[in-house]
């Protein structure tokens, strides 16, 4: 299985930039298609799709969210961070079955 | 608008089975894969498998072979997951989610508690 590694916690100040990383144990890209996706989950809620195929903003998601990366290294950026962004963030790969998720990064306030 | 409405919380005994549902609305049910994802308390997300309601094809995470069975009823636009031989390790929230490679709509989740 492809293992996705995320830092457990990231502390940021409101109005600053947050950069959340996800590293895959092997490439999740096919040609120019990067099969890495990002979700936000708040306590007691279902996950919400933020970014698909590494850099595509999902419908209804604010432009302060962006994604980048290819191969094995991917980044979710939130700029600027707002209070409503305090949540857990998960990456997910669909390059190879089984789909796998990272363990999540909790975004906290400094 | 797309909605996935899941059934209510379940309290079940060890060794028993449970069947949870996910009713889809707002889109053509038979045209999208339906995935199921497990989340244990305080833990991350684990993909169980998918079903394509159009023809009933399924694919499972090997880890859940024999544990989870996915079915779909086209007449009611409802997907089901049955979990069998339940143990405390199966206590979790289970989500259904629409999608192919990524999951664009999620149900609200069903909490399954396995306890005697």
Short mmCIF file of N, CA and C in Angstrom, two decimals, chain A residues 4 20-38 51-56 67-76 93 95:
data_model
loop_
_atom_site.label_atom_id
_atom_site.label_comp_id
_atom_site.label_asym_id
_atom_site.label_seq_id
_atom_site.Cartn_x
_atom_site.Cartn_y
_atom_site.Cartn_z
N UNK A 4 1.14 7.54 3.08
CA UNK A 4 1.18 9.00 3.00
C UNK A 4 1.55 9.54 4.37
N UNK A 20 0.83 22.84 4.56
CA UNK A 20 0.67 21.47 5.06
C UNK A 20 1.24 20.52 4.01
N UNK A 21 2.12 19.64 4.45
CA UNK A 21 2.78 18.76 3.49
C UNK A 21 2.29 17.32 3.59
N UNK A 22 2.47 16.61 2.50
CA UNK A 22 2.12 15.19 2.41
C UNK A 22 3.15 14.52 1.51
N UNK A 23 3.81 13.52 2.06
CA UNK A 23 4.82 12.80 1.29
C UNK A 23 4.37 11.37 1.09
N UNK A 24 4.41 10.90 -0.16
CA UNK A 24 3.99 9.54 -0.50
C UNK A 24 5.20 8.61 -0.57
N UNK A 25 4.98 7.35 -0.22
CA UNK A 25 6.07 6.35 -0.22
C UNK A 25 6.49 5.96 -1.64
N UNK A 26 5.68 6.28 -2.63
CA UNK A 26 6.03 6.11 -4.03
C UNK A 26 5.22 7.12 -4.84
N UNK A 27 5.61 7.30 -6.08
CA UNK A 27 4.96 8.32 -6.89
C UNK A 27 3.45 8.05 -7.04
N UNK A 28 2.67 9.12 -6.95
CA UNK A 28 1.22 9.02 -7.16
C UNK A 28 0.82 9.76 -8.44
N UNK A 29 1.79 9.96 -9.31
CA UNK A 29 1.53 10.68 -10.56
C UNK A 29 1.58 9.71 -11.73
N UNK A 30 0.70 9.93 -12.70
CA UNK A 30 0.72 9.20 -13.96
C UNK A 30 0.83 10.25 -15.05
N UNK A 31 1.96 10.23 -15.78
CA UNK A 31 2.25 11.30 -16.75
C UNK A 31 2.12 12.62 -16.02
N UNK A 32 1.25 13.50 -16.46
CA UNK A 32 1.12 14.81 -15.81
C UNK A 32 -0.05 14.86 -14.84
N UNK A 33 -0.66 13.72 -14.58
CA UNK A 33 -1.82 13.70 -13.69
C UNK A 33 -1.37 13.26 -12.30
N UNK A 34 -1.60 14.15 -11.35
CA UNK A 34 -1.18 13.89 -9.97
C UNK A 34 -2.39 13.45 -9.15
N UNK A 35 -2.40 12.20 -8.76
CA UNK A 35 -3.60 11.63 -8.13
C UNK A 35 -3.53 11.78 -6.60
N UNK A 36 -3.43 13.02 -6.18
CA UNK A 36 -3.40 13.38 -4.77
C UNK A 36 -4.51 14.41 -4.53
N UNK A 37 -5.24 14.21 -3.43
CA UNK A 37 -6.40 15.03 -3.14
C UNK A 37 -6.36 15.43 -1.67
N UNK A 38 -7.02 16.55 -1.35
CA UNK A 38 -6.98 17.09 0.03
C UNK A 38 -8.40 17.30 0.56
N UNK A 51 -9.24 20.13 -2.53
CA UNK A 51 -8.38 20.13 -3.72
C UNK A 51 -8.38 18.73 -4.31
N UNK A 52 -8.54 18.63 -5.63
CA UNK A 52 -8.42 17.33 -6.28
C UNK A 52 -7.34 17.38 -7.35
N UNK A 53 -6.74 16.24 -7.59
CA UNK A 53 -5.61 16.13 -8.52
C UNK A 53 -4.57 17.21 -8.26
N UNK A 54 -4.22 17.32 -7.03
CA UNK A 54 -3.09 18.11 -6.53
C UNK A 54 -3.31 19.61 -6.52
N UNK A 55 -3.99 20.16 -7.53
CA UNK A 55 -4.01 21.61 -7.65
C UNK A 55 -5.35 22.20 -8.08
N UNK A 56 -6.36 21.37 -8.19
CA UNK A 56 -7.66 21.84 -8.66
C UNK A 56 -8.59 22.14 -7.48
N UNK A 67 -3.25 24.08 -3.86
CA UNK A 67 -2.46 22.85 -3.75
C UNK A 67 -1.40 22.81 -4.83
N UNK A 68 -0.30 22.12 -4.51
CA UNK A 68 0.77 21.98 -5.48
C UNK A 68 1.50 20.67 -5.22
N UNK A 69 2.38 20.35 -6.16
CA UNK A 69 3.22 19.17 -5.98
C UNK A 69 3.07 18.17 -7.11
N UNK A 70 3.99 17.21 -7.11
CA UNK A 70 3.96 16.13 -8.08
C UNK A 70 4.83 15.00 -7.57
N UNK A 71 4.65 13.82 -8.16
CA UNK A 71 5.48 12.69 -7.76
C UNK A 71 5.17 12.20 -6.36
N UNK A 72 6.03 12.51 -5.42
CA UNK A 72 5.84 12.05 -4.04
C UNK A 72 5.63 13.17 -3.04
N UNK A 73 5.79 14.41 -3.44
CA UNK A 73 5.72 15.53 -2.49
C UNK A 73 4.64 16.53 -2.88
N UNK A 74 3.72 16.75 -1.94
CA UNK A 74 2.57 17.60 -2.20
C UNK A 74 2.36 18.56 -1.04
N UNK A 75 1.74 19.69 -1.37
CA UNK A 75 1.53 20.74 -0.38
C UNK A 75 0.14 21.34 -0.53
N UNK A 76 -0.50 21.54 0.62
CA UNK A 76 -1.74 22.31 0.70
C UNK A 76 -1.38 23.62 1.38
N UNK A 93 -4.51 9.47 -1.74
CA UNK A 93 -4.02 9.13 -3.07
C UNK A 93 -4.95 8.12 -3.72
N UNK A 95 -3.78 6.80 -6.85
CA UNK A 95 -2.90 6.24 -7.89
C UNK A 95 -2.98 4.73 -7.92
#
